[in-house]
Structures are given as C-alpha cells and as structure tokens.
Amino acid sequence: MCPRCERPLSAVSAASPWQPRRAFLLAAAGAMLAGPALAQVNVGNASMARNLVPADKIEAAGVQQYGQLLEQARAKGALAGDNNPQLQRLRTIAQRLIPFATPWNSRARDWKWEVNLIGSKQINAFCMPGGKIAFFTGILEQLKLSDDEVAMVMGHEMAHALREHARARMAKSAGTGAALSIGAQLLGLGQVGDLAARAGTQLITLKFSRSDETEADLVGLELAARAGYDPKASVSLWQKMAAASKNQGGLSFLSTHPTGPDRITKLEANLPKVEKLYRDAKKG
C-alpha cells in the first residue's frame, strides 16, 4: 500500500442553524433528492441489509485496518512519499471525484478521505469504508492506465464504499447479533504471509455479488464523468483487464472483480447516459 497521507483529502461539512422541525423537513427532502434520484445511471436503492451493522463500526474498523496496512508497507519501504509523481497523480484525480460522492452517501461528507500508493507488482486497488483509498503500483504500470482509466478504477472502488457493499455483505454473512461482536475479527489482517497476502485479506479481497459489481461499475462511471473523465475509458479499462487476465494468472484485482463481455456490454449501454455529464464537466 502506501504512505499515510499527511494531508488527507476531506469533504467539507457545514453546520446547520435550522430549527429541529425545519431541519427534519429539509433532511427528508434532501434524502428524496439524493443518490439514485439524481443519478443518470439506474442502480436502485442501496441494500437494506446494511442497516443491520452500524455504519460507524465498520468505518472505524476500515480506518484501523487501513492504518495497519500503511504501517506495514512503511516498514517494508513500500510506501510512496508525498512527492511521488504517481501518488500526486492519484490524489489529483481523487480531488476531482470526491466532491461528487456525497449525493450517493451523506456520510461521505464527514469521511476523512485518504489516497495512498504502495510499491507492489500486484494489479490491485481498493477503497475501504470511510473513504480510505489505496492503489498498488502494479495496476498503474502494468496496465499503463491513462488518467481517465485511473478515474474509472478509483470511481469503482469509491462506489463500493459509498454503496456500503462491505457493510451489507457483513450483515448478510454474519447476522445481526454476531456482526458487532466479530466485526474486528472479520476485518482483521491475519498474522501470516507477506504484505501482499495480508493486504489481500478480509475487506480488501471481499468478493462482492454480481449486482454489487454492476452497481460499482455504474456509480463509478457517473462519478468519473461528473469529474470530467471520459466515460469511454471504462470500456478500455476492462479490455485491458481482460487482456491482463489472459496473460497473467491470479491477478488480485480480478479475483474480486471478475471481467467478462457482460461487464463491458453494460458499461457501453450506459455511456450515453453520462456523456452529457462529461461534456458539461469539460466545459466547466
């Protein structure tokens, strides 16, 4: 992974001076307008199962695991410093994407976003609950990703966090009562293997459902388009992923994000829905 960001990216939250009743009405109206209601892509409502696990618990666990991973990477000399050009590139892209995150999840307004880079040949990237993003150098270098393609990867990973897929997955697999008591264990790093193995445990290698993956593709597509990144890069990205899958076995990213013609077909079908967002962003 990468170095702990000394200058965390953060979304700005504003305190509300409204009276309780008026604030409630405004919040209700905002909830009706937020997320899929304003979206160009159609992903429906987020899973209700996630409500079985308190959001703050899984976000706190994600922050803790992320910090541990950064410390382990730093100890191995695998952390990119703040002056690393690739890390600066990632943080610049994130700064453009993050402002569009809150409509998908109001909690994202208070997340302390971080972006870090780890020196590793792994083709992998992730965003933990709470907005903790990490890329491995392998995904940038081996796939020779353009900025537009990096934005698609980052948007996809951010979408998993925004749609709270890990939270819903934990609730479905652990059940209500067990989820809180074994949450830390589920999110633990494990004590064996090298950094790559430990970085690939639990949250990082969590296999989401096919519908989760489709949601992340489409929400990520829209996030990137709104930020001014070419939606067509979503197709070229997965074409590169498919080619890499054939040429190399056991790609970390593809173990949790399987590629295939259906994925590309769905993205292509949604390109017209976000094209105007992209054009408008470029004009702006």
CSV table of N, CA and C in Angstrom, one decimal, residues 41-153:
chain,number,residue,atom,x,y,z
A,41,VAL,N,-27.4,7.1,-14.1
A,41,VAL,CA,-27.4,5.6,-14.2
A,41,VAL,C,-28.4,5.1,-13.2
A,42,ASN,N,-28.9,3.9,-13.5
A,42,ASN,CA,-30.0,3.3,-12.7
A,42,ASN,C,-29.5,2.1,-11.9
A,43,VAL,N,-29.3,2.3,-10.6
A,43,VAL,CA,-28.8,1.3,-9.7
A,43,VAL,C,-29.8,1.0,-8.6
A,44,GLY,N,-30.9,1.7,-8.5
A,44,GLY,CA,-31.9,1.4,-7.5
A,44,GLY,C,-31.4,1.8,-6.1
A,45,ASN,N,-32.1,1.3,-5.1
A,45,ASN,CA,-31.7,1.7,-3.7
A,45,ASN,C,-30.7,0.8,-3.2
A,46,ALA,N,-29.9,1.3,-2.3
A,46,ALA,CA,-28.8,0.5,-1.6
A,46,ALA,C,-29.5,-0.6,-0.8
A,47,SER,N,-28.7,-1.7,-0.6
A,47,SER,CA,-29.2,-2.8,0.2
A,47,SER,C,-29.7,-2.4,1.6
A,48,MET,N,-30.9,-2.9,2.0
A,48,MET,CA,-31.3,-2.6,3.3
A,48,MET,C,-30.6,-3.4,4.3
A,49,ALA,N,-30.0,-4.5,3.9
A,49,ALA,CA,-29.3,-5.4,4.8
A,49,ALA,C,-28.2,-4.7,5.6
A,50,ARG,N,-27.6,-3.6,4.9
A,50,ARG,CA,-26.5,-2.9,5.6
A,50,ARG,C,-26.9,-2.3,6.9
A,51,ASN,N,-28.2,-2.0,7.1
A,51,ASN,CA,-28.7,-1.4,8.3
A,51,ASN,C,-28.5,-2.2,9.5
A,52,LEU,N,-28.3,-3.5,9.3
A,52,LEU,CA,-28.1,-4.4,10.5
A,52,LEU,C,-26.7,-4.2,11.1
A,53,VAL,N,-25.8,-3.5,10.5
A,53,VAL,CA,-24.5,-3.3,11.0
A,53,VAL,C,-24.3,-1.8,11.1
A,54,PRO,N,-24.0,-1.2,12.2
A,54,PRO,CA,-23.8,0.3,12.3
A,54,PRO,C,-22.7,0.8,11.4
A,55,ALA,N,-23.0,1.8,10.7
A,55,ALA,CA,-22.0,2.3,9.7
A,55,ALA,C,-20.7,2.7,10.4
A,56,ASP,N,-20.9,3.4,11.6
A,56,ASP,CA,-19.7,3.9,12.2
A,56,ASP,C,-18.7,2.8,12.7
A,57,LYS,N,-19.3,1.6,13.0
A,57,LYS,CA,-18.5,0.5,13.4
A,57,LYS,C,-17.6,0.0,12.3
A,58,ILE,N,-18.2,-0.2,11.1
A,58,ILE,CA,-17.4,-0.8,10.0
A,58,ILE,C,-16.5,0.3,9.5
A,59,GLU,N,-16.9,1.5,9.5
A,59,GLU,CA,-16.0,2.6,9.1
A,59,GLU,C,-14.8,2.7,10.0
A,60,ALA,N,-15.0,2.6,11.3
A,60,ALA,CA,-13.9,2.6,12.2
A,60,ALA,C,-12.9,1.4,12.0
A,61,ALA,N,-13.5,0.3,11.8
A,61,ALA,CA,-12.7,-0.9,11.5
A,61,ALA,C,-11.9,-0.8,10.2
A,62,GLY,N,-12.5,-0.2,9.2
A,62,GLY,CA,-11.8,0.1,8.0
A,62,GLY,C,-10.6,1.0,8.2
A,63,VAL,N,-10.9,2.1,8.9
A,63,VAL,CA,-9.8,3.1,9.2
A,63,VAL,C,-8.7,2.4,9.9
A,64,GLN,N,-9.0,1.5,10.9
A,64,GLN,CA,-8.0,0.9,11.7
A,64,GLN,C,-7.1,-0.1,10.8
A,65,GLN,N,-7.8,-0.9,10.0
A,65,GLN,CA,-7.1,-1.8,9.1
A,65,GLN,C,-6.2,-1.0,8.1
A,66,TYR,N,-6.8,0.0,7.6
A,66,TYR,CA,-6.0,0.8,6.6
A,66,TYR,C,-4.7,1.4,7.3
A,67,GLY,N,-4.8,1.9,8.5
A,67,GLY,CA,-3.7,2.4,9.2
A,67,GLY,C,-2.6,1.3,9.4
A,68,GLN,N,-3.1,0.1,9.8
A,68,GLN,CA,-2.2,-1.0,10.0
A,68,GLN,C,-1.4,-1.4,8.7
A,69,LEU,N,-2.2,-1.4,7.6
A,69,LEU,CA,-1.6,-1.7,6.3
A,69,LEU,C,-0.5,-0.7,5.9
A,70,LEU,N,-0.8,0.6,6.1
A,70,LEU,CA,0.2,1.6,5.8
A,70,LEU,C,1.4,1.5,6.6
A,71,GLU,N,1.3,1.2,7.9
A,71,GLU,CA,2.4,1.0,8.8
A,71,GLU,C,3.3,-0.2,8.3
A,72,GLN,N,2.6,-1.3,7.9
A,72,GLN,CA,3.3,-2.5,7.4
A,72,GLN,C,4.1,-2.1,6.1
A,73,ALA,N,3.4,-1.4,5.2
A,73,ALA,CA,4.0,-1.0,4.0
A,73,ALA,C,5.2,-0.1,4.3
A,74,ARG,N,5.1,0.8,5.2
A,74,ARG,CA,6.2,1.8,5.5
A,74,ARG,C,7.4,1.0,6.0
A,75,ALA,N,7.1,0.0,6.9
A,75,ALA,CA,8.2,-0.8,7.5
A,75,ALA,C,8.9,-1.6,6.4
A,76,LYS,N,8.3,-1.9,5.3
A,76,LYS,CA,8.9,-2.6,4.2
A,76,LYS,C,9.5,-1.7,3.1
A,77,GLY,N,9.4,-0.4,3.4
A,77,GLY,CA,9.9,0.6,2.4
A,77,GLY,C,9.0,0.6,1.1
A,78,ALA,N,7.8,0.2,1.2
A,78,ALA,CA,6.9,0.1,0.1
A,78,ALA,C,6.0,1.3,0.0
A,79,LEU,N,6.1,2.3,0.8
A,79,LEU,CA,5.2,3.4,0.8
A,79,LEU,C,5.7,4.5,-0.1
A,80,ALA,N,4.8,5.1,-0.9
A,80,ALA,CA,5.2,6.2,-1.7
A,80,ALA,C,5.1,7.5,-0.9
A,81,GLY,N,6.2,8.3,-1.1
A,81,GLY,CA,6.2,9.6,-0.3
A,81,GLY,C,5.3,10.6,-1.0
A,82,ASP,N,5.1,11.7,-0.3
A,82,ASP,CA,4.2,12.7,-0.8
A,82,ASP,C,4.6,13.3,-2.1
A,83,ASN,N,5.9,13.3,-2.3
A,83,ASN,CA,6.4,13.8,-3.6
A,83,ASN,C,6.4,12.9,-4.8
A,84,ASN,N,6.0,11.7,-4.5
A,84,ASN,CA,6.0,10.7,-5.6
A,84,ASN,C,5.0,11.1,-6.7
A,85,PRO,N,5.4,11.2,-8.0
A,85,PRO,CA,4.6,11.7,-9.0
A,85,PRO,C,3.3,10.9,-9.2
A,86,GLN,N,3.4,9.6,-9.1
A,86,GLN,CA,2.3,8.7,-9.2
A,86,GLN,C,1.2,9.0,-8.1
A,87,LEU,N,1.7,9.1,-6.9
A,87,LEU,CA,0.8,9.4,-5.8
A,87,LEU,C,0.2,10.8,-6.0
A,88,GLN,N,0.9,11.8,-6.4
A,88,GLN,CA,0.4,13.1,-6.6
A,88,GLN,C,-0.7,13.0,-7.7
A,89,ARG,N,-0.5,12.2,-8.7
A,89,ARG,CA,-1.4,12.0,-9.8
A,89,ARG,C,-2.7,11.4,-9.2
A,90,LEU,N,-2.6,10.4,-8.4
A,90,LEU,CA,-3.8,9.7,-7.8
A,90,LEU,C,-4.6,10.7,-6.9
A,91,ARG,N,-3.9,11.5,-6.2
A,91,ARG,CA,-4.6,12.5,-5.3
A,91,ARG,C,-5.2,13.6,-6.1
A,92,THR,N,-4.7,14.0,-7.2
A,92,THR,CA,-5.3,15.0,-8.0
A,92,THR,C,-6.6,14.4,-8.6
A,93,ILE,N,-6.6,13.2,-9.0
A,93,ILE,CA,-7.8,12.5,-9.6
A,93,ILE,C,-8.9,12.4,-8.5
A,94,ALA,N,-8.4,12.0,-7.3
A,94,ALA,CA,-9.4,11.9,-6.2
A,94,ALA,C,-10.0,13.2,-5.8
A,95,GLN,N,-9.2,14.3,-5.8
A,95,GLN,CA,-9.8,15.6,-5.5
A,95,GLN,C,-10.9,16.0,-6.5
A,96,ARG,N,-10.8,15.5,-7.7
A,96,ARG,CA,-11.9,15.8,-8.7
A,96,ARG,C,-13.1,14.9,-8.5
A,97,LEU,N,-12.9,13.7,-8.0
A,97,LEU,CA,-14.0,12.7,-7.8
A,97,LEU,C,-14.8,13.0,-6.5
A,98,ILE,N,-14.1,13.2,-5.4
A,98,ILE,CA,-14.7,13.3,-4.1
A,98,ILE,C,-15.8,14.2,-4.0
A,99,PRO,N,-15.8,15.4,-4.6
A,99,PRO,CA,-17.0,16.3,-4.4
A,99,PRO,C,-18.3,15.7,-4.9
A,100,PHE,N,-18.2,14.7,-5.7
A,100,PHE,CA,-19.5,14.1,-6.2
A,100,PHE,C,-19.9,12.9,-5.5
A,101,ALA,N,-19.2,12.6,-4.4
A,101,ALA,CA,-19.5,11.4,-3.6
A,101,ALA,C,-20.7,11.5,-2.7
A,102,THR,N,-20.9,12.7,-2.1
A,102,THR,CA,-21.9,12.9,-1.0
A,102,THR,C,-23.3,12.6,-1.5
A,103,PRO,N,-23.8,12.9,-2.7
A,103,PRO,CA,-25.1,12.6,-3.1
A,103,PRO,C,-25.4,11.1,-3.1
A,104,TRP,N,-24.4,10.3,-3.1
A,104,TRP,CA,-24.5,8.8,-3.1
A,104,TRP,C,-24.5,8.3,-1.7
A,105,ASN,N,-24.0,9.1,-0.8
A,105,ASN,CA,-24.0,8.6,0.7
A,105,ASN,C,-23.7,9.9,1.5
A,106,SER,N,-24.6,10.3,2.3
A,106,SER,CA,-24.5,11.5,3.1
A,106,SER,C,-23.3,11.4,4.1
A,107,ARG,N,-23.0,10.2,4.5
A,107,ARG,CA,-21.9,10.0,5.5
A,107,ARG,C,-20.6,10.4,4.9
A,108,ALA,N,-20.4,10.4,3.6
A,108,ALA,CA,-19.2,10.7,2.9
A,108,ALA,C,-18.7,12.1,3.1
A,109,ARG,N,-19.7,12.9,3.5
A,109,ARG,CA,-19.3,14.3,3.8
A,109,ARG,C,-18.3,14.4,4.9
A,110,ASP,N,-18.4,13.5,5.9
A,110,ASP,CA,-17.6,13.6,7.1
A,110,ASP,C,-16.4,12.6,7.0
A,111,TRP,N,-16.3,11.8,5.9
A,111,TRP,CA,-15.2,10.9,5.8
A,111,TRP,C,-13.9,11.7,5.7
A,112,LYS,N,-12.8,11.2,6.3
A,112,LYS,CA,-11.5,11.7,6.2
A,112,LYS,C,-10.8,11.0,5.0
A,113,TRP,N,-11.1,11.4,3.8
A,113,TRP,CA,-10.6,10.7,2.7
A,113,TRP,C,-9.0,10.7,2.7
A,114,GLU,N,-8.5,9.6,2.3
A,114,GLU,CA,-7.1,9.4,2.1
A,114,GLU,C,-6.8,8.6,0.8
A,115,VAL,N,-5.7,9.0,0.2
A,115,VAL,CA,-5.3,8.3,-1.0
A,115,VAL,C,-3.8,7.9,-0.8
A,116,ASN,N,-3.4,6.7,-1.0
A,116,ASN,CA,-2.0,6.3,-0.8
A,116,ASN,C,-1.7,5.3,-1.9
A,117,LEU,N,-0.4,5.1,-2.0
A,117,LEU,CA,0.2,4.2,-3.1
A,117,LEU,C,1.2,3.3,-2.5
A,118,ILE,N,1.1,2.0,-2.9
A,118,ILE,CA,2.1,1.0,-2.4
A,118,ILE,C,2.9,0.4,-3.6
A,119,GLY,N,4.1,0.3,-3.3
A,119,GLY,CA,5.0,-0.3,-4.4
A,119,GLY,C,4.8,-1.8,-4.4
A,120,SER,N,4.2,-2.3,-5.4
A,120,SER,CA,3.9,-3.8,-5.5
A,120,SER,C,3.6,-4.1,-6.9
A,121,LYS,N,3.9,-5.3,-7.4
A,121,LYS,CA,3.6,-5.7,-8.7
A,121,LYS,C,2.1,-6.1,-8.9
A,122,GLN,N,1.4,-6.2,-7.7
A,122,GLN,CA,0.0,-6.5,-7.8
A,122,GLN,C,-0.8,-5.6,-8.6
A,123,ILE,N,-1.7,-6.1,-9.4
A,123,ILE,CA,-2.7,-5.3,-10.1
A,123,ILE,C,-3.9,-5.2,-9.2
A,124,ASN,N,-3.9,-4.1,-8.4
A,124,ASN,CA,-4.9,-4.0,-7.4
A,124,ASN,C,-5.1,-2.6,-6.9
A,125,ALA,N,-6.3,-2.3,-6.4
A,125,ALA,CA,-6.7,-1.1,-5.8
A,125,ALA,C,-7.9,-1.3,-5.0
A,126,PHE,N,-8.2,-0.4,-4.0
A,126,PHE,CA,-9.4,-0.6,-3.2
A,126,PHE,C,-9.8,0.7,-2.5
A,127,CYS,N,-11.0,0.8,-2.0
A,127,CYS,CA,-11.4,1.9,-1.1
A,127,CYS,C,-12.2,1.3,0.0
A,128,MET,N,-11.6,1.4,1.2
A,128,MET,CA,-12.3,0.9,2.4
A,128,MET,C,-13.4,1.7,2.9
A,129,PRO,N,-14.3,1.2,3.7
A,129,PRO,CA,-15.4,2.0,4.3
A,129,PRO,C,-14.7,3.2,5.0
A,130,GLY,N,-15.3,4.4,4.8
A,130,GLY,CA,-14.7,5.6,5.4
A,130,GLY,C,-13.9,6.4,4.5
A,131,GLY,N,-13.7,5.9,3.2
A,131,GLY,CA,-13.0,6.7,2.2
A,131,GLY,C,-11.5,6.5,2.2
A,132,LYS,N,-11.0,5.4,2.6
A,132,LYS,CA,-9.6,5.1,2.6
A,132,LYS,C,-9.2,4.4,1.3
A,133,ILE,N,-8.5,5.1,0.4
A,133,ILE,CA,-8.2,4.6,-0.9
A,133,ILE,C,-6.7,4.2,-1.0
A,134,ALA,N,-6.4,3.1,-1.7
A,134,ALA,CA,-5.1,2.6,-1.9
A,134,ALA,C,-5.0,2.0,-3.3
A,135,PHE,N,-3.9,2.4,-4.0
A,135,PHE,CA,-3.5,1.7,-5.2
A,135,PHE,C,-2.2,1.1,-5.1
A,136,PHE,N,-2.0,0.0,-5.9
A,136,PHE,CA,-0.7,-0.7,-6.0
A,136,PHE,C,-0.1,-0.2,-7.3
A,137,THR,N,1.2,0.0,-7.3
A,137,THR,CA,1.9,0.5,-8.5
A,137,THR,C,1.7,-0.4,-9.7
A,138,GLY,N,1.5,-1.7,-9.4
A,138,GLY,CA,1.3,-2.7,-10.5
A,138,GLY,C,0.1,-2.4,-11.4
A,139,ILE,N,-1.0,-1.9,-10.8
A,139,ILE,CA,-2.1,-1.6,-11.7
A,139,ILE,C,-1.9,-0.4,-12.6
A,140,LEU,N,-1.1,0.5,-12.1
A,140,LEU,CA,-0.8,1.7,-12.9
A,140,LEU,C,0.3,1.4,-14.0
A,141,GLU,N,1.3,0.7,-13.6
A,141,GLU,CA,2.4,0.4,-14.5
A,141,GLU,C,2.2,-0.7,-15.5
A,142,GLN,N,1.6,-1.8,-15.0
A,142,GLN,CA,1.4,-3.0,-15.9
A,142,GLN,C,0.3,-2.8,-16.9
A,143,LEU,N,-0.7,-2.0,-16.5
A,143,LEU,CA,-1.8,-1.8,-17.4
A,143,LEU,C,-1.7,-0.5,-18.1
A,144,LYS,N,-0.6,0.3,-17.7
A,144,LYS,CA,-0.4,1.6,-18.4
A,144,LYS,C,-1.7,2.4,-18.5
A,145,LEU,N,-2.2,2.7,-17.3
A,145,LEU,CA,-3.5,3.3,-17.3
A,145,LEU,C,-3.4,4.8,-17.6
A,146,SER,N,-4.3,5.3,-18.4
A,146,SER,CA,-4.4,6.8,-18.6
A,146,SER,C,-5.1,7.4,-17.3
A,147,ASP,N,-5.1,8.7,-17.2
A,147,ASP,CA,-5.8,9.3,-16.1
A,147,ASP,C,-7.3,9.0,-16.1
A,148,ASP,N,-7.9,8.9,-17.3
A,148,ASP,CA,-9.3,8.6,-17.4
A,148,ASP,C,-9.6,7.2,-16.9
A,149,GLU,N,-8.7,6.2,-17.2
A,149,GLU,CA,-8.8,4.9,-16.8
A,149,GLU,C,-8.6,4.7,-15.3
A,150,VAL,N,-7.6,5.5,-14.8
A,150,VAL,CA,-7.4,5.5,-13.3
A,150,VAL,C,-8.7,6.0,-12.6
A,151,ALA,N,-9.3,7.1,-13.2
A,151,ALA,CA,-10.5,7.6,-12.6
A,151,ALA,C,-11.6,6.6,-12.6
A,152,MET,N,-11.7,5.7,-13.6
A,152,MET,CA,-12.7,4.6,-13.6
A,152,MET,C,-12.5,3.6,-12.5
A,153,VAL,N,-11.2,3.2,-12.3
A,153,VAL,CA,-10.9,2.3,-11.2
A,153,VAL,C,-11.2,3.0,-9.9
